[in-house]
Coordinates of C-alpha atoms and ligand atoms in Angstrom, one line a residue:
M8 CA -20.1 455.3 25.7
H9 CA -21.4 452.3 26.7
M10 CA -19.1 448.9 27.1
K11 CA -19.1 445.4 29.1
G12 CA -17.0 445.3 32.3
A13 CA -16.3 442.5 34.7
V14 CA -17.4 444.3 38.2
F15 CA -16.5 443.4 41.7
N16 CA -19.1 444.0 44.2
G17 CA -17.5 442.5 47.2
P18 CA -15.9 439.3 48.7
G19 CA -17.4 436.1 48.5
T20 CA -19.5 437.2 45.1
P21 CA -18.5 436.3 41.6
L22 CA -17.6 439.0 39.7
Q23 CA -20.5 440.1 37.0
I24 CA -20.5 441.1 33.8
A25 CA -22.1 444.5 33.5
E26 CA -22.9 447.1 31.0
L27 CA -20.9 450.2 31.9
S28 CA -20.6 453.9 30.9
V29 CA -17.3 455.1 30.2
S30 CA -16.7 458.9 29.5
G31 CA -13.9 460.4 27.4
P32 CA -10.3 461.2 28.5
Q33 CA -9.9 464.1 30.6
P34 CA -6.5 466.4 30.0
G35 CA -3.5 463.9 30.5
E36 CA -5.5 460.6 30.2
V37 CA -5.9 458.3 27.3
M38 CA -8.7 456.0 26.4
V39 CA -7.5 452.3 25.5
R40 CA -9.6 449.8 23.7
M41 CA -8.4 446.5 25.6
T42 CA -6.9 444.0 23.4
A43 CA -5.7 441.4 26.4
S44 CA -5.6 441.4 30.0
G45 CA -3.8 438.8 32.4
V46 CA -5.4 437.5 35.5
C47 CA -2.8 438.3 38.2
H48 CA -3.1 437.1 41.9
S49 CA -3.3 440.6 43.0
D50 CA -6.8 440.6 41.7
Y51 CA -7.5 437.6 43.5
H52 CA -6.2 439.0 46.8
V53 CA -9.2 441.8 46.4
V54 CA -11.5 439.0 45.2
L55 CA -10.9 437.0 48.4
G56 CA -11.4 439.9 50.4
E57 CA -7.6 439.7 51.5
W58 CA -7.5 443.2 50.6
A59 CA -9.7 446.1 51.2
A60 CA -10.9 447.9 48.0
Q61 CA -14.0 450.4 47.4
T62 CA -16.7 448.9 45.1
P63 CA -18.1 448.6 42.6
L64 CA -14.8 447.9 40.8
V65 CA -13.5 446.8 37.5
L66 CA -10.5 444.5 38.4
G67 CA -7.7 443.9 35.9
H68 CA -4.3 445.7 36.0
E69 CA -2.1 443.6 33.6
G70 CA -3.5 444.8 30.3
A71 CA -2.7 445.9 26.9
G72 CA -4.6 447.6 24.0
I73 CA -5.1 450.4 21.2
V74 CA -5.6 454.1 21.9
V75 CA -8.9 455.2 20.7
E76 CA -8.8 458.8 22.2
V77 CA -6.3 460.9 23.8
G78 CA -7.3 464.0 26.3
D79 CA -5.8 467.4 25.9
G80 CA -2.2 467.9 26.5
V81 CA -1.2 464.4 25.8
T82 CA 2.2 463.9 24.0
D83 CA 3.2 460.4 24.8
V84 CA 0.8 458.5 22.5
N85 CA -1.2 459.1 19.6
V86 CA -4.7 457.4 18.4
G87 CA -3.9 453.8 17.1
D88 CA -0.8 453.3 19.2
S89 CA -0.3 450.1 21.0
V90 CA 0.0 450.3 24.6
A91 CA 0.8 448.2 27.4
L92 CA -0.5 449.4 31.0
S93 CA 1.5 450.3 34.0
W94 CA -0.2 450.1 37.3
T95 CA 2.0 452.8 38.7
P96 CA 1.1 456.0 36.6
S97 CA 3.9 458.1 37.8
C98 CA 3.5 461.9 38.1
R99 CA 7.4 462.3 37.1
R100 CA 7.7 465.0 39.3
C101 CA 8.0 463.7 42.8
L102 CA 11.4 462.6 44.6
Y103 CA 11.0 458.9 43.6
C104 CA 10.3 459.8 39.9
V105 CA 12.9 462.2 39.5
S106 CA 15.2 459.9 41.5
G107 CA 14.6 457.0 38.9
R108 CA 12.2 455.0 41.2
P109 CA 8.8 456.0 39.6
Q110 CA 7.8 452.3 41.1
L111 CA 7.5 454.2 44.4
C112 CA 5.8 457.5 43.0
T113 CA 3.7 458.9 45.8
S114 CA 1.1 460.3 43.8
A115 CA 0.7 456.7 42.3
V116 CA 0.4 455.3 45.8
Q117 CA -2.2 457.7 46.6
N118 CA -4.4 457.4 43.8
A119 CA -3.9 454.2 41.6
Y120 CA -3.9 452.2 44.9
R121 CA -7.3 454.0 45.7
N122 CA -8.6 452.7 42.4
V123 CA -9.0 456.3 41.1
L124 CA -7.2 458.6 38.6
P125 CA -4.9 461.4 39.7
D126 CA -7.8 463.9 39.8
G127 CA -9.3 461.9 42.5
T128 CA -12.2 460.6 40.4
T129 CA -13.0 457.9 38.0
R130 CA -14.1 457.5 34.1
L131 CA -16.4 454.7 34.6
S132 CA -20.0 454.6 35.9
R133 CA -23.2 452.4 36.1
G134 CA -26.7 454.1 36.5
G135 CA -24.7 457.6 37.4
D136 CA -23.0 455.9 40.4
P137 CA -18.9 455.9 40.2
V138 CA -17.5 452.5 39.7
Y139 CA -13.6 452.6 40.3
S140 CA -10.8 451.2 38.1
Y141 CA -8.3 448.8 39.8
L142 CA -4.8 450.5 40.1
S143 CA -5.9 453.4 37.9
V144 CA -6.3 450.4 35.0
G145 CA -9.2 448.2 35.1
S146 CA -8.4 446.0 32.5
F147 CA -11.2 443.5 32.7
A148 CA -13.2 445.6 30.5
E149 CA -13.4 446.5 26.8
Y150 CA -12.2 450.1 27.7
A151 CA -10.0 451.8 30.1
V152 CA -9.0 455.4 30.8
V153 CA -6.0 455.9 32.3
P154 CA -3.1 458.5 32.9
E155 CA -0.8 459.2 30.2
S156 CA 2.0 458.0 32.2
G157 CA 0.5 454.6 32.6
A158 CA 0.0 453.9 29.0
I159 CA 3.4 453.1 27.4
K160 CA 3.7 452.8 23.7
I161 CA 5.1 449.5 22.3
A162 CA 5.5 448.3 18.7
D163 CA 2.4 447.1 17.1
D164 CA 3.4 443.3 16.5
V165 CA 3.7 442.2 20.0
S166 CA 1.1 439.8 20.5
P167 CA -1.8 441.3 22.8
A168 CA -1.2 438.3 25.4
I169 CA 2.3 439.1 26.0
A170 CA 2.1 442.7 26.1
A171 CA -0.5 442.5 29.1
L172 CA 1.9 440.3 31.0
V173 CA 4.6 442.9 30.4
G174 CA 2.0 445.4 32.4
C175 CA 2.7 443.2 35.4
A176 CA 3.8 439.8 36.1
V177 CA 6.6 439.8 33.5
T178 CA 8.2 443.4 34.8
T179 CA 7.6 442.4 38.6
G180 CA 9.5 439.3 38.4
V181 CA 12.1 439.7 35.8
G182 CA 12.9 443.4 37.5
A183 CA 13.1 441.8 40.9
A184 CA 15.9 439.6 39.7
M185 CA 17.6 442.2 37.5
N186 CA 17.0 445.7 39.1
T187 CA 15.9 445.2 42.6
V188 CA 18.8 442.8 43.6
P189 CA 20.8 442.2 40.5
V190 CA 21.6 438.3 40.7
A191 CA 25.5 437.9 40.1
P192 CA 26.8 435.5 37.7
G193 CA 27.8 432.0 39.2
S194 CA 25.7 432.5 42.2
T195 CA 22.9 430.5 43.6
V196 CA 19.2 431.5 43.6
A197 CA 15.9 430.3 44.6
V198 CA 12.5 431.3 43.8
I199 CA 9.7 430.1 46.0
G200 CA 6.4 430.1 44.0
A201 CA 6.3 429.5 40.1
G202 CA 3.1 431.4 39.1
G203 CA 3.6 434.4 36.6
V204 CA 5.3 436.2 38.8
G205 CA 7.9 433.7 40.0
L206 CA 8.3 432.2 36.5
S207 CA 9.5 435.5 35.3
A208 CA 11.8 436.0 38.5
I209 CA 13.4 432.6 37.1
M210 CA 13.9 434.1 33.7
G211 CA 15.1 437.2 34.8
A212 CA 17.6 435.4 37.0
R213 CA 18.8 433.3 34.1
L214 CA 19.7 436.1 32.1
Q215 CA 22.5 436.9 34.5
S216 CA 23.9 433.2 34.5
P217 CA 23.8 432.1 38.1
A218 CA 25.1 428.4 38.5
T219 CA 21.9 427.4 40.2
I220 CA 18.3 428.4 39.9
I221 CA 15.9 426.5 42.3
A222 CA 12.4 426.6 42.0
V223 CA 9.5 425.6 44.4
D224 CA 6.2 425.2 44.1
L225 CA 3.2 422.8 45.1
S226 CA 2.0 422.1 41.6
E227 CA 4.2 419.8 39.1
E228 CA 2.9 421.6 36.2
K229 CA 4.4 424.6 37.7
L230 CA 7.6 423.2 38.4
E231 CA 7.6 421.8 34.8
L232 CA 7.0 425.3 33.4
A233 CA 10.3 426.4 36.1
R234 CA 12.4 424.1 34.3
R235 CA 11.7 425.5 30.8
A236 CA 12.2 429.1 32.4
G237 CA 15.5 427.9 33.4
A238 CA 15.4 426.4 36.9
T239 CA 18.2 423.9 37.4
H240 CA 16.2 422.1 40.3
T241 CA 12.9 422.1 41.4
I242 CA 11.3 421.0 44.9
N243 CA 7.5 420.1 45.3
A244 CA 6.8 421.6 48.9
R245 CA 4.0 419.3 49.1
E246 CA 6.6 416.6 49.5
T247 CA 9.7 418.2 50.7
D248 CA 11.0 420.2 53.6
V249 CA 12.0 423.3 51.4
V250 CA 14.8 424.9 53.3
G251 CA 16.3 421.8 54.1
A252 CA 16.3 420.8 50.3
I253 CA 17.5 424.2 49.1
K254 CA 20.3 424.0 51.5
E255 CA 21.2 420.3 50.3
I256 CA 21.1 421.4 46.6
S257 CA 23.3 424.5 47.4
G258 CA 26.0 422.8 48.9
G259 CA 24.9 423.4 52.7
D260 CA 24.9 426.8 53.4
G261 CA 22.0 427.9 51.5
V262 CA 21.3 430.1 48.9
E263 CA 22.8 433.7 48.0
Y264 CA 19.4 435.1 46.7
A265 CA 15.7 433.9 47.7
F266 CA 12.8 435.5 45.8
E267 CA 9.6 434.6 47.6
A268 CA 6.8 435.2 44.8
I269 CA 3.7 434.0 46.5
G270 CA 2.7 436.0 49.2
R271 CA 2.3 434.0 52.5
A272 CA 4.4 434.5 55.7
G273 CA 5.4 431.0 55.9
T274 CA 7.0 431.1 52.6
I275 CA 8.5 434.4 53.3
E276 CA 10.3 432.9 56.5
Q277 CA 11.4 429.8 54.4
A278 CA 13.1 432.5 51.9
Y279 CA 14.9 434.2 54.7
A280 CA 15.8 430.8 56.4
A281 CA 17.1 429.4 53.0
L282 CA 19.9 432.0 52.8
A283 CA 23.8 431.6 53.0
P284 CA 25.7 433.9 55.0
G285 CA 25.4 437.2 53.3
G286 CA 22.5 436.3 51.5
T287 CA 19.4 438.2 50.2
A288 CA 15.8 437.5 50.5
V289 CA 13.5 439.4 48.5
V290 CA 9.8 439.5 49.1
V291 CA 7.8 440.0 45.9
G292 CA 4.7 438.4 46.9
Q293 CA 2.1 440.2 49.0
V294 CA 0.3 439.2 51.9
P295 CA -3.3 439.6 52.9
S296 CA -3.8 442.9 54.8
G297 CA -2.1 442.6 58.3
V298 CA -0.3 439.4 58.0
K299 CA 3.2 439.4 59.6
I300 CA 6.4 437.5 59.6
S301 CA 8.7 436.2 62.3
I302 CA 12.6 436.4 61.6
D303 CA 15.4 436.0 63.8
P304 CA 17.2 439.3 64.2
M305 CA 20.3 437.5 65.7
A306 CA 20.9 435.3 62.7
M307 CA 20.4 438.8 60.7
S308 CA 23.3 440.7 62.1
G309 CA 25.5 437.3 62.9
R310 CA 25.1 435.9 59.5
E311 CA 24.4 439.5 58.0
L312 CA 21.5 438.5 56.1
T313 CA 19.4 441.2 54.1
L314 CA 15.7 441.2 53.6
T315 CA 14.1 443.5 51.4
G316 CA 10.9 444.1 49.3
S317 CA 10.6 444.5 45.5
N318 CA 7.6 446.7 44.2
Y319 CA 6.9 446.4 40.2
G320 CA 10.3 444.8 40.0
S321 CA 12.0 448.0 40.7
S322 CA 11.1 449.1 37.3
R323 CA 10.8 452.0 35.2
P324 CA 7.8 450.9 33.0
S325 CA 8.5 453.7 30.4
V326 CA 11.9 451.9 29.6
D327 CA 11.5 448.8 31.2
F328 CA 8.5 447.5 29.2
N329 CA 10.2 447.9 25.9
R330 CA 13.6 446.5 27.2
I331 CA 11.7 443.2 28.2
L332 CA 10.1 442.9 25.0
G333 CA 13.2 443.4 23.2
L334 CA 14.6 440.7 25.3
H335 CA 11.6 438.5 24.2
S336 CA 12.1 439.2 20.6
S337 CA 15.9 438.7 20.7
G338 CA 14.9 434.8 22.4
A339 CA 16.7 435.8 25.4
L340 CA 13.3 435.5 27.4
D341 CA 10.5 433.0 26.1
L342 CA 7.3 434.9 27.6
E343 CA 5.1 432.6 25.8
L344 CA 5.6 429.5 28.1
L345 CA 3.7 431.9 30.7
V346 CA 0.7 432.1 28.9
G347 CA -1.9 429.6 30.0
D348 CA -5.8 429.4 28.9
R349 CA -6.9 432.1 26.8
I350 CA -10.7 433.2 27.5
P351 CA -13.3 435.4 26.7
L352 CA -14.0 438.2 29.8
A353 CA -17.3 436.3 30.1
D354 CA -15.3 433.5 31.7
I355 CA -13.3 435.8 34.1
N356 CA -14.5 433.9 37.5
E357 CA -13.4 430.6 35.9
A358 CA -9.9 432.1 35.6
F359 CA -9.8 432.8 39.7
T360 CA -11.0 429.3 40.2
A361 CA -8.0 427.9 38.0
M362 CA -5.7 430.5 40.2
G363 CA -7.0 428.8 43.2
S364 CA -6.2 425.4 42.5
G365 CA -2.4 426.5 41.3
A366 CA -1.9 424.4 38.8
T367 CA -2.4 426.2 35.4
G368 CA -0.4 429.0 33.5
R369 CA -1.4 432.6 33.5
T370 CA -5.0 432.9 32.1
V371 CA -5.2 435.8 29.7
I372 CA -8.5 437.5 28.8
E373 CA -8.4 438.2 25.0
F374 CA -10.9 440.8 23.5
P375 CA -12.4 440.2 20.2
Ligands
NAD29 N1 5.5 443.2 44.4 C1 4.7 443.2 43.2 O1 5.0 444.6 42.6 C2 4.0 442.2 42.8 C3 3.3 442.4 41.4 C4 2.4 441.4 41.1 C5 2.0 440.4 42.0 N2 2.8 440.3 43.4 C6 2.2 439.5 44.1 O2 2.9 438.2 43.7 C7 2.5 437.0 44.4 C8 2.4 436.0 43.1 O3 1.6 436.5 42.2 P1 1.4 435.4 41.0 O4 0.3 436.3 40.1 O5 2.4 434.8 40.4 O6 0.5 434.3 41.5 P2 0.0 432.5 41.2 O7 -1.3 432.5 41.8 O8 0.0 432.4 39.9 O9 1.4 432.2 41.6 C9 1.4 431.6 43.1 C10 2.3 430.3 43.0 O10 2.5 429.8 44.4 C11 2.3 428.6 44.5 N3 2.2 428.3 45.9 C12 1.2 428.6 46.6 N4 1.3 428.4 48.1 C13 2.6 427.8 48.1 C14 3.6 427.2 49.1 N5 2.9 427.0 50.2 N6 4.9 426.7 48.5 C15 5.1 426.5 47.5 N7 4.3 427.2 46.3 C16 3.2 427.8 46.5 C17 1.2 428.2 43.6 O11 0.9 426.7 43.1 C18 1.3 429.2 42.3 O12 1.9 428.5 41.3 C19 1.0 437.6 44.7 O13 1.0 437.8 46.4 C20 0.7 438.8 44.2 O14 0.0 439.6 45.0 C21 3.5 441.5 43.7
ZN30 ZN1 -0.5 441.8 39.2
ZN31 ZN1 5.9 460.7 41.5

């Protein structure tokens, strides 16, 4: 079968809309017709050359669609089901999977992070040569073939844009504040970076009723969205000393929880420096390969500070996608506020330009 997909051929070149061949699902795989895909900064890291990736590659890992074909042995989903895609297609057998941490699945790390399916190959090609699918998803294309465990059945009435965002930003951010480090009621929280992931972290934190949520960004538009998401205070990092302002707002000591949702050394260091004694900084943002941070171990011991990381919101996609969607339909989470421009696949390069400017909400590609 043939389809259109946005192909990344290497850093510094725009994605190219190309005609690709897609072969049917092998045993344990499903083919999905995409209905929507969000554009995440983790795609942008690859576009910018900040993370190495084999090419040609169909980017996109925040997707939703309808199952159109299932391979032998697939039991989780049927043709016609609506699904949101997970970029940790867990093996369900390794230590991490069986101990309830499928976001750390060994097989997902080995295969999805190499942009291949669990058998080490890809279902996409162009002129007979393999084309890879980012994180075993590749949602910037009309169809995707994914492992069964990467296609999570959801209700048919969920809007495609919302289902897509649950596939990455929402689960990552909400989960960081609910699963990785559950925020305590009445506590103080800072979220540095109010993009798709940071705004979701604000919403996830708010569900647990902290007293204070301080949002930090460079863009006034993002800070306005942060207030709508539940931030009680906002700081524009362009104008203000971030650590000093967080300490002042939180009464002098700093915050109990600080989430970094950008992926820069300097802002991770800010999150850590903004902690009150006993506080926890959570690295959600992902830095360009090789970037290191500098922290003071003396302060770490003397003030009992914790620095931790969060992958995919420490979530279990097969359960948490639908829990989060339930919180959205009950009104506890307003995921619509994350959605910015809705564009056709052909405009994908403009979405990255917009992301680089930092001022707009999450761009969502909608497929006809
Ligand atoms: N840990 C995970 O599992 C996981 C999952 C998805 C994404 N990520 C990472 O999370 C990060 C955020 O992703 P996103 O899609 O929300 O990105 P985004 O580009 O939508 O948002 C980043 C935000 O940070 C702001 N910003 C940039 N520099 C800043 C600074 N110096 N001070 C304050 N604000 C600043 C921007 O204005 C923007 O609003 C990326 O590094 C991405 O790769 C991690
Ligand atoms: Zn993502
Ligand atoms: Zn596993």
